[in-house]
PDB file of C-alpha atoms in Angstrom:
ATOM      1  CA  MET A   1       0.066  -0.193   0.035  1.00  0.00           C
ATOM      2  CA  ALA A   2       1.387   3.348  -1.061  1.00  0.00           C
ATOM      3  CA  ALA A   3       2.088   6.298   1.577  1.00  0.00           C
ATOM      4  CA  LEU A   4      -0.709   8.425   2.102  1.00  0.00           C
ATOM      5  CA  PRO A   5      -0.268  12.388   1.740  1.00  0.00           C
ATOM      6  CA  ASP A   6       0.237  13.940   5.201  1.00  0.00           C
ATOM      7  CA  TRP A   7      -3.103  15.825   5.269  1.00  0.00           C
ATOM      8  CA  ILE A   8      -4.917  12.352   4.931  1.00  0.00           C
ATOM      9  CA  ASP A   9      -2.375  10.422   7.166  1.00  0.00           C
ATOM     10  CA  SER A  10      -2.978  12.737  10.055  1.00  0.00           C
ATOM     11  CA  ARG A  11      -6.671  12.509  10.189  1.00  0.00           C
ATOM     12  CA  ILE A  12      -7.423   8.773   9.589  1.00  0.00           C
ATOM     13  CA  ASP A  13      -8.272   6.571  12.317  1.00  0.00           C
ATOM     14  CA  ARG A  14      -5.650   3.994  13.387  1.00  0.00           C
ATOM     15  CA  ASN A  15      -8.267   1.372  14.497  1.00  0.00           C
ATOM     16  CA  LEU A  16      -6.922  -1.989  13.160  1.00  0.00           C
ATOM     17  CA  ASP A  17      -9.762  -3.982  14.516  1.00  0.00           C
ATOM     18  CA  ASN A  18     -12.033  -3.285  11.766  1.00  0.00           C
ATOM     19  CA  SER A  19     -12.263  -5.730   8.870  1.00  0.00           C
ATOM     20  CA  LEU A  20     -11.860  -2.709   6.651  1.00  0.00           C
ATOM     21  CA  THR A  21      -9.812   0.196   7.817  1.00  0.00           C
ATOM     22  CA  GLN A  22     -10.118   3.779   6.589  1.00  0.00           C
ATOM     23  CA  ARG A  23      -6.457   3.742   5.399  1.00  0.00           C
ATOM     24  CA  HIS A  24      -7.169   0.979   3.037  1.00  0.00           C
ATOM     25  CA  VAL A  25     -10.418   2.689   1.642  1.00  0.00           C
ATOM     26  CA  VAL A  26      -8.370   5.823   0.977  1.00  0.00           C
ATOM     27  CA  ALA A  27      -5.374   4.158  -0.507  1.00  0.00           C
ATOM     28  CA  THR A  28      -7.484   2.234  -2.691  1.00  0.00           C
ATOM     29  CA  MET A  29      -9.230   5.549  -4.171  1.00  0.00           C
ATOM     30  CA  LEU A  30      -5.805   7.132  -4.515  1.00  0.00           C
ATOM     31  CA  ASP A  31      -4.431   4.329  -6.590  1.00  0.00           C
ATOM     32  CA  ALA A  32      -7.205   4.173  -9.034  1.00  0.00           C
ATOM     33  CA  GLU A  33      -7.302   6.265 -12.143  1.00  0.00           C
ATOM     34  CA  ARG A  34     -10.871   7.593 -11.565  1.00  0.00           C
ATOM     35  CA  PRO A  35     -12.041  10.565  -9.820  1.00  0.00           C
ATOM     36  CA  PHE A  36     -15.557   9.177  -8.658  1.00  0.00           C
ATOM     37  CA  PHE A  37     -16.670   5.988  -6.908  1.00  0.00           C
ATOM     38  CA  SER A  38     -19.897   4.411  -5.781  1.00  0.00           C
ATOM     39  CA  ALA A  39     -19.808   2.344  -2.504  1.00  0.00           C
ATOM     40  CA  ARG A  40     -20.064  -0.675  -4.828  1.00  0.00           C
ATOM     41  CA  GLN A  41     -17.135   0.198  -6.966  1.00  0.00           C
ATOM     42  CA  VAL A  42     -15.006   0.731  -3.741  1.00  0.00           C
ATOM     43  CA  GLN A  43     -16.206  -2.527  -2.273  1.00  0.00           C
ATOM     44  CA  SER A  44     -15.121  -4.489  -5.643  1.00  0.00           C
ATOM     45  CA  ARG A  45     -11.783  -2.960  -5.248  1.00  0.00           C
ATOM     46  CA  VAL A  46     -10.831  -3.379  -1.709  1.00  0.00           C
ATOM     47  CA  LYS A  47     -12.363  -6.807  -0.434  1.00  0.00           C
ATOM     48  CA  PRO A  48     -15.232  -8.100  -2.361  1.00  0.00           C
ATOM     49  CA  ASP A  49     -16.225 -10.286   0.868  1.00  0.00           C
ATOM     50  CA  ILE A  50     -16.500  -7.193   2.813  1.00  0.00           C
ATOM     51  CA  SER A  51     -20.200  -6.016   2.893  1.00  0.00           C
ATOM     52  CA  LYS A  52     -21.419  -3.097   1.103  1.00  0.00           C
ATOM     53  CA  ALA A  53     -22.662  -1.504   4.361  1.00  0.00           C
ATOM     54  CA  THR A  54     -19.059  -1.861   5.897  1.00  0.00           C
ATOM     55  CA  VAL A  55     -17.568   0.130   2.906  1.00  0.00           C
ATOM     56  CA  ARG A  56     -20.370   2.628   3.089  1.00  0.00           C
ATOM     57  CA  ASN A  57     -19.510   3.163   6.784  1.00  0.00           C
ATOM     58  CA  ARG A  58     -15.729   3.644   6.310  1.00  0.00           C
ATOM     59  CA  LEU A  59     -16.555   6.096   3.365  1.00  0.00           C
ATOM     60  CA  ASN A  60     -18.885   8.205   5.881  1.00  0.00           C
ATOM     61  CA  GLU A  61     -16.272   8.139   8.451  1.00  0.00           C
ATOM     62  CA  LEU A  62     -13.862   9.482   6.051  1.00  0.00           C
ATOM     63  CA  ARG A  63     -16.498  12.073   4.924  1.00  0.00           C
ATOM     64  CA  GLU A  64     -16.885  13.118   8.585  1.00  0.00           C
ATOM     65  CA  LEU A  65     -13.010  13.632   8.683  1.00  0.00           C
ATOM     66  CA  ASP A  66     -13.143  15.631   5.381  1.00  0.00           C
ATOM     67  CA  ILE A  67     -11.157  13.452   3.599  1.00  0.00           C
ATOM     68  CA  VAL A  68     -14.024  12.203   1.373  1.00  0.00           C
ATOM     69  CA  ALA A  69     -16.787  14.098  -0.053  1.00  0.00           C
ATOM     70  CA  THR A  70     -19.881  13.109  -1.899  1.00  0.00           C
ATOM     71  CA  GLU A  71     -21.971  14.215  -4.854  1.00  0.00           C
ATOM     72  CA  ALA A  72     -25.453  13.024  -5.572  1.00  0.00           C
ATOM     73  CA  TYR A  73     -26.651  12.733  -9.187  1.00  0.00           C
ATOM     74  CA  PRO A  74     -30.357  12.106 -10.493  1.00  0.00           C
ATOM     75  CA  GLU A  75     -30.859   8.477 -11.199  1.00  0.00           C
ATOM     76  CA  SER A  76     -27.824   7.222  -9.868  1.00  0.00           C
ATOM     77  CA  GLU A  77     -26.163   6.492  -6.554  1.00  0.00           C
ATOM     78  CA  THR A  78     -24.045   8.529  -4.254  1.00  0.00           C
ATOM     79  CA  LEU A  79     -20.634   9.026  -5.668  1.00  0.00           C
ATOM     80  CA  TYR A  80     -17.640   9.532  -3.352  1.00  0.00           C
ATOM     81  CA  TYR A  81     -14.254  11.209  -4.129  1.00  0.00           C
ATOM     82  CA  ILE A  82     -11.229  12.362  -2.451  1.00  0.00           C
ATOM     83  CA  ASP A  83     -11.728  15.898  -1.234  1.00  0.00           C
ATOM     84  CA  TYR A  84      -8.307  17.683  -2.089  1.00  0.00           C
ATOM     85  CA  PRO A  85      -7.700  20.744   0.065  1.00  0.00           C
ATOM     86  CA  GLU A  86      -5.731  22.423  -2.724  1.00  0.00           C
ATOM     87  CA  SER A  87      -8.377  22.281  -5.304  1.00  0.00           C
ATOM     88  CA  ASN A  88     -10.820  25.226  -5.831  1.00  0.00           C
ATOM     89  CA  TRP A  89     -13.298  22.594  -6.812  1.00  0.00           C
ATOM     90  CA  PRO A  90     -12.900  19.529  -4.319  1.00  0.00           C
ATOM     91  CA  LEU A  91     -11.301  17.296  -6.853  1.00  0.00           C
ATOM     92  CA  SER A  92      -7.732  16.400  -7.792  1.00  0.00           C
ATOM     93  CA  PRO A  93      -6.216  18.169 -10.761  1.00  0.00           C
ATOM     94  CA  GLU A  94      -6.326  14.800 -12.444  1.00  0.00           C
ATOM     95  CA  GLY A  95     -10.231  14.451 -11.621  1.00  0.00           C
ATOM     96  CA  GLN A  96     -10.765  17.971 -12.848  1.00  0.00           C
ATOM     97  CA  ARG A  97      -9.022  17.074 -16.206  1.00  0.00           C
ATOM     98  CA  ALA A  98     -11.052  13.830 -16.540  1.00  0.00           C
ATOM     99  CA  LEU A  99     -14.461  15.474 -15.872  1.00  0.00           C
ATOM    100  CA  THR A 100     -13.879  18.501 -18.315  1.00  0.00           C
ATOM    101  CA  MET A 101     -12.668  16.052 -20.970  1.00  0.00           C
ATOM    102  CA  GLU A 102     -15.626  13.854 -21.053  1.00  0.00           C
ATOM    103  CA  SER A 103     -19.134  14.951 -21.482  1.00  0.00           C
ATOM    104  CA  PRO A 104     -22.302  12.663 -21.800  1.00  0.00           C
ATOM    105  CA  LEU A 105     -22.121  13.104 -25.413  1.00  0.00           C
ATOM    106  CA  ASP A 106     -18.604  11.503 -25.580  1.00  0.00           C
ATOM    107  CA  ARG A 107     -20.056   8.441 -23.780  1.00  0.00           C
ATOM    108  CA  LEU A 108     -23.039   8.406 -26.162  1.00  0.00           C
ATOM    109  CA  SER A 109     -22.871   5.309 -28.440  1.00  0.00           C
ATOM    110  CA  MET A 110     -25.290   4.238 -31.253  1.00  0.00           C
ATOM    111  CA  ARG A 111     -26.283   1.328 -29.319  1.00  0.00           C
ATOM    112  CA  GLY A 112     -26.891   3.507 -26.165  1.00  0.00           C
ATOM    113  CA  PHE A 113     -28.860   5.943 -28.254  1.00  0.00           C
ATOM    114  CA  LEU A 114     -31.065   3.344 -29.993  1.00  0.00           C
ATOM    115  CA  THR A 115     -31.701   1.391 -26.711  1.00  0.00           C
ATOM    116  CA  MET A 116     -32.245   4.674 -24.935  1.00  0.00           C
ATOM    117  CA  GLN A 117     -29.852   3.577 -22.079  1.00  0.00           C
ATOM    118  CA  GLU A 118     -27.346   6.661 -22.175  1.00  0.00           C
ATOM    119  CA  THR A 119     -29.900   8.956 -20.615  1.00  0.00           C
ATOM    120  CA  ALA A 120     -27.528  11.838 -19.883  1.00  0.00           C
ATOM    121  CA  GLY A 121     -26.100  11.952 -23.482  1.00  0.00           C
ATOM    122  CA  ILE A 122     -29.691  11.642 -24.966  1.00  0.00           C
ATOM    123  CA  ARG A 123     -30.850  14.658 -22.840  1.00  0.00           C
ATOM    124  CA  THR A 124     -27.810  16.666 -23.893  1.00  0.00           C
ATOM    125  CA  LEU A 125     -28.404  15.781 -27.468  1.00  0.00           C
ATOM    126  CA  VAL A 126     -32.004  16.879 -27.036  1.00  0.00           C
ATOM    127  CA  LEU A 127     -31.288  20.074 -25.507  1.00  0.00           C
ATOM    128  CA  ALA A 128     -28.830  20.786 -28.052  1.00  0.00           C
ATOM    129  CA  GLY A 129     -31.520  20.136 -30.671  1.00  0.00           C
ATOM    130  CA  TYR A 130     -33.898  22.599 -28.859  1.00  0.00           C
ATOM    131  CA  GLN A 131     -31.169  25.163 -28.891  1.00  0.00           C
ATOM    132  CA  LEU A 132     -30.412  24.772 -32.579  1.00  0.00           C
ATOM    133  CA  THR A 133     -34.309  24.895 -33.382  1.00  0.00           C
ATOM    134  CA  LEU A 134     -34.786  28.239 -31.411  1.00  0.00           C
ATOM    135  CA  LEU A 135     -31.599  29.464 -33.428  1.00  0.00           C
ATOM    136  CA  LEU A 136     -33.143  28.341 -36.688  1.00  0.00           C
ATOM    137  CA  LEU A 137     -36.585  29.985 -35.835  1.00  0.00           C
ATOM    138  CA  ALA A 138     -34.774  33.225 -35.006  1.00  0.00           C
ATOM    139  CA  LEU A 139     -32.372  33.187 -38.205  1.00  0.00           C
ATOM    140  CA  GLY A 140     -35.481  32.375 -40.195  1.00  0.00           C
ATOM    141  CA  ALA A 141     -37.559  35.123 -38.871  1.00  0.00           C
ATOM    142  CA  VAL A 142     -34.653  37.653 -39.525  1.00  0.00           C
ATOM    143  CA  LEU A 143     -34.034  36.385 -43.056  1.00  0.00           C
ATOM    144  CA  SER A 144     -37.960  36.430 -43.666  1.00  0.00           C
ATOM    145  CA  VAL A 145     -38.099  40.036 -42.671  1.00  0.00           C
ATOM    146  CA  LEU A 146     -35.120  41.086 -44.878  1.00  0.00           C
ATOM    147  CA  GLY A 147     -36.558  39.142 -47.801  1.00  0.00           C
ATOM    148  CA  LEU A 148     -33.518  36.896 -47.743  1.00  0.00           C
ATOM    149  CA  ASP A 149     -35.219  33.585 -46.935  1.00  0.00           C
ATOM    150  CA  VAL A 150     -32.542  31.027 -48.269  1.00  0.00           C
ATOM    151  CA  VAL A 151     -33.389  27.291 -47.973  1.00  0.00           C
ATOM    152  CA  PHE A 152     -31.510  24.384 -49.265  1.00  0.00           C
ATOM    153  CA  GLY A 153     -34.213  22.634 -51.143  1.00  0.00           C
ATOM    154  CA  SER A 154     -35.183  18.876 -51.629  1.00  0.00           C
ATOM    155  CA  GLY A 155     -37.977  16.806 -52.686  1.00  0.00           C
ATOM    156  CA  ILE A 156     -37.784  15.093 -49.381  1.00  0.00           C
ATOM    157  CA  PRO A 157     -38.642  17.520 -46.425  1.00  0.00           C
ATOM    158  CA  LEU A 158     -36.346  15.818 -43.845  1.00  0.00           C
ATOM    159  CA  TRP A 159     -33.451  16.175 -46.148  1.00  0.00           C
ATOM    160  CA  GLY A 160     -34.056  19.830 -46.660  1.00  0.00           C
ATOM    161  CA  THR A 161     -34.312  20.328 -42.889  1.00  0.00           C
ATOM    162  CA  ALA A 162     -31.152  18.167 -42.552  1.00  0.00           C
ATOM    163  CA  PHE A 163     -29.200  20.488 -44.819  1.00  0.00           C
ATOM    164  CA  ASN A 164     -30.422  23.593 -43.288  1.00  0.00           C
ATOM    165  CA  VAL A 165     -29.370  22.152 -39.862  1.00  0.00           C
ATOM    166  CA  LEU A 166     -26.052  21.194 -41.228  1.00  0.00           C
ATOM    167  CA  ALA A 167     -25.411  24.759 -42.599  1.00  0.00           C
ATOM    168  CA  VAL A 168     -26.559  26.637 -39.435  1.00  0.00           C
ATOM    169  CA  SER A 169     -24.341  23.999 -37.153  1.00  0.00           C
ATOM    170  CA  THR A 170     -21.322  24.866 -39.593  1.00  0.00           C
ATOM    171  CA  LEU A 171     -22.044  28.473 -39.485  1.00  0.00           C
ATOM    172  CA  THR A 172     -22.247  28.432 -35.329  1.00  0.00           C
ATOM    173  CA  LEU A 173     -19.078  26.279 -35.122  1.00  0.00           C
ATOM    174  CA  VAL A 174     -17.198  28.773 -37.460  1.00  0.00           C
ATOM    175  CA  THR A 175     -18.547  31.613 -35.507  1.00  0.00           C
ATOM    176  CA  GLU A 176     -17.554  30.071 -32.040  1.00  0.00           C
ATOM    177  CA  ARG A 177     -14.012  29.436 -33.511  1.00  0.00           C
ATOM    178  CA  ALA A 178     -13.729  32.855 -34.840  1.00  0.00           C
ATOM    179  CA  VAL A 179     -14.619  34.215 -31.337  1.00  0.00           C
ATOM    180  CA  SER A 180     -12.447  32.101 -29.600  1.00  0.00           C
ATOM    181  CA  TRP A 181      -9.585  33.137 -31.651  1.00  0.00           C
ATOM    182  CA  VAL A 182     -10.261  36.670 -31.010  1.00  0.00           C
ATOM    183  CA  ARG A 183     -10.706  36.044 -27.395  1.00  0.00           C
ATOM    184  CA  SER A 184      -7.217  34.403 -27.159  1.00  0.00           C
ATOM    185  CA  ARG A 185      -5.584  37.251 -29.176  1.00  0.00           C
ATOM    186  CA  TYR A 186      -7.089  40.378 -27.624  1.00  0.00           C
ATOM    187  CA  GLY A 187      -8.528  39.128 -24.193  1.00  0.00           C
ATOM    188  CA  ARG A 188     -11.996  38.739 -23.193  1.00  0.00           C
ATOM    189  CA  LEU A 189     -14.375  41.198 -24.892  1.00  0.00           C
ATOM    190  CA  ASN A 190     -17.765  42.151 -23.273  1.00  0.00           C
ATOM    191  CA  PRO A 191     -20.102  43.722 -25.876  1.00  0.00           C
ATOM    192  CA  LEU A 192     -23.243  43.084 -23.650  1.00  0.00           C
ATOM    193  CA  PRO A 193     -23.637  44.792 -20.330  1.00  0.00           C
ATOM    194  CA  SER A 194     -23.842  42.465 -17.278  1.00  0.00           C
ATOM    195  CA  ALA A 195     -26.868  42.031 -15.561  1.00  0.00           C
TER     196      ALA A 195
END
């Protein structure tokens, strides 16, 4: 078992009478390459013969010692993570990078979409669709008022819609890249007054 950081080692209970020690739980979490754990995931990594209730007790003890923190997500279990004191957000820098690099759409597979199992990814996709629809409606209204209503036509209405969505998505992406380039070169510009 690897040495624990001083801020953790000074807080944990030295009770070796427990079938599962706080030290073992923390060391297991630190050695893994993931930022979050459910009680069941910790149980499978430490000792599968230890009950989930025992694992949950150790995790709750560690939470009371401000070593572990929890995050509850809708439609899932409570997740536990190491509460690093040097982080602005209570995650290690590695955990922060892991969270920012993976979005629900990164995990969405065709199978997960077709079987409606990847709910977070599907909801993100639907929300993006709603936002794109609002953008198309606003753009259509402006173009109609100006008399410049441009539509990619097709004998099949869904294809015409698909081409319109593709064109607006591409235009939105190009605009976002251009604004990001301007911000990186000239700093953050605030054309809109703050509320």
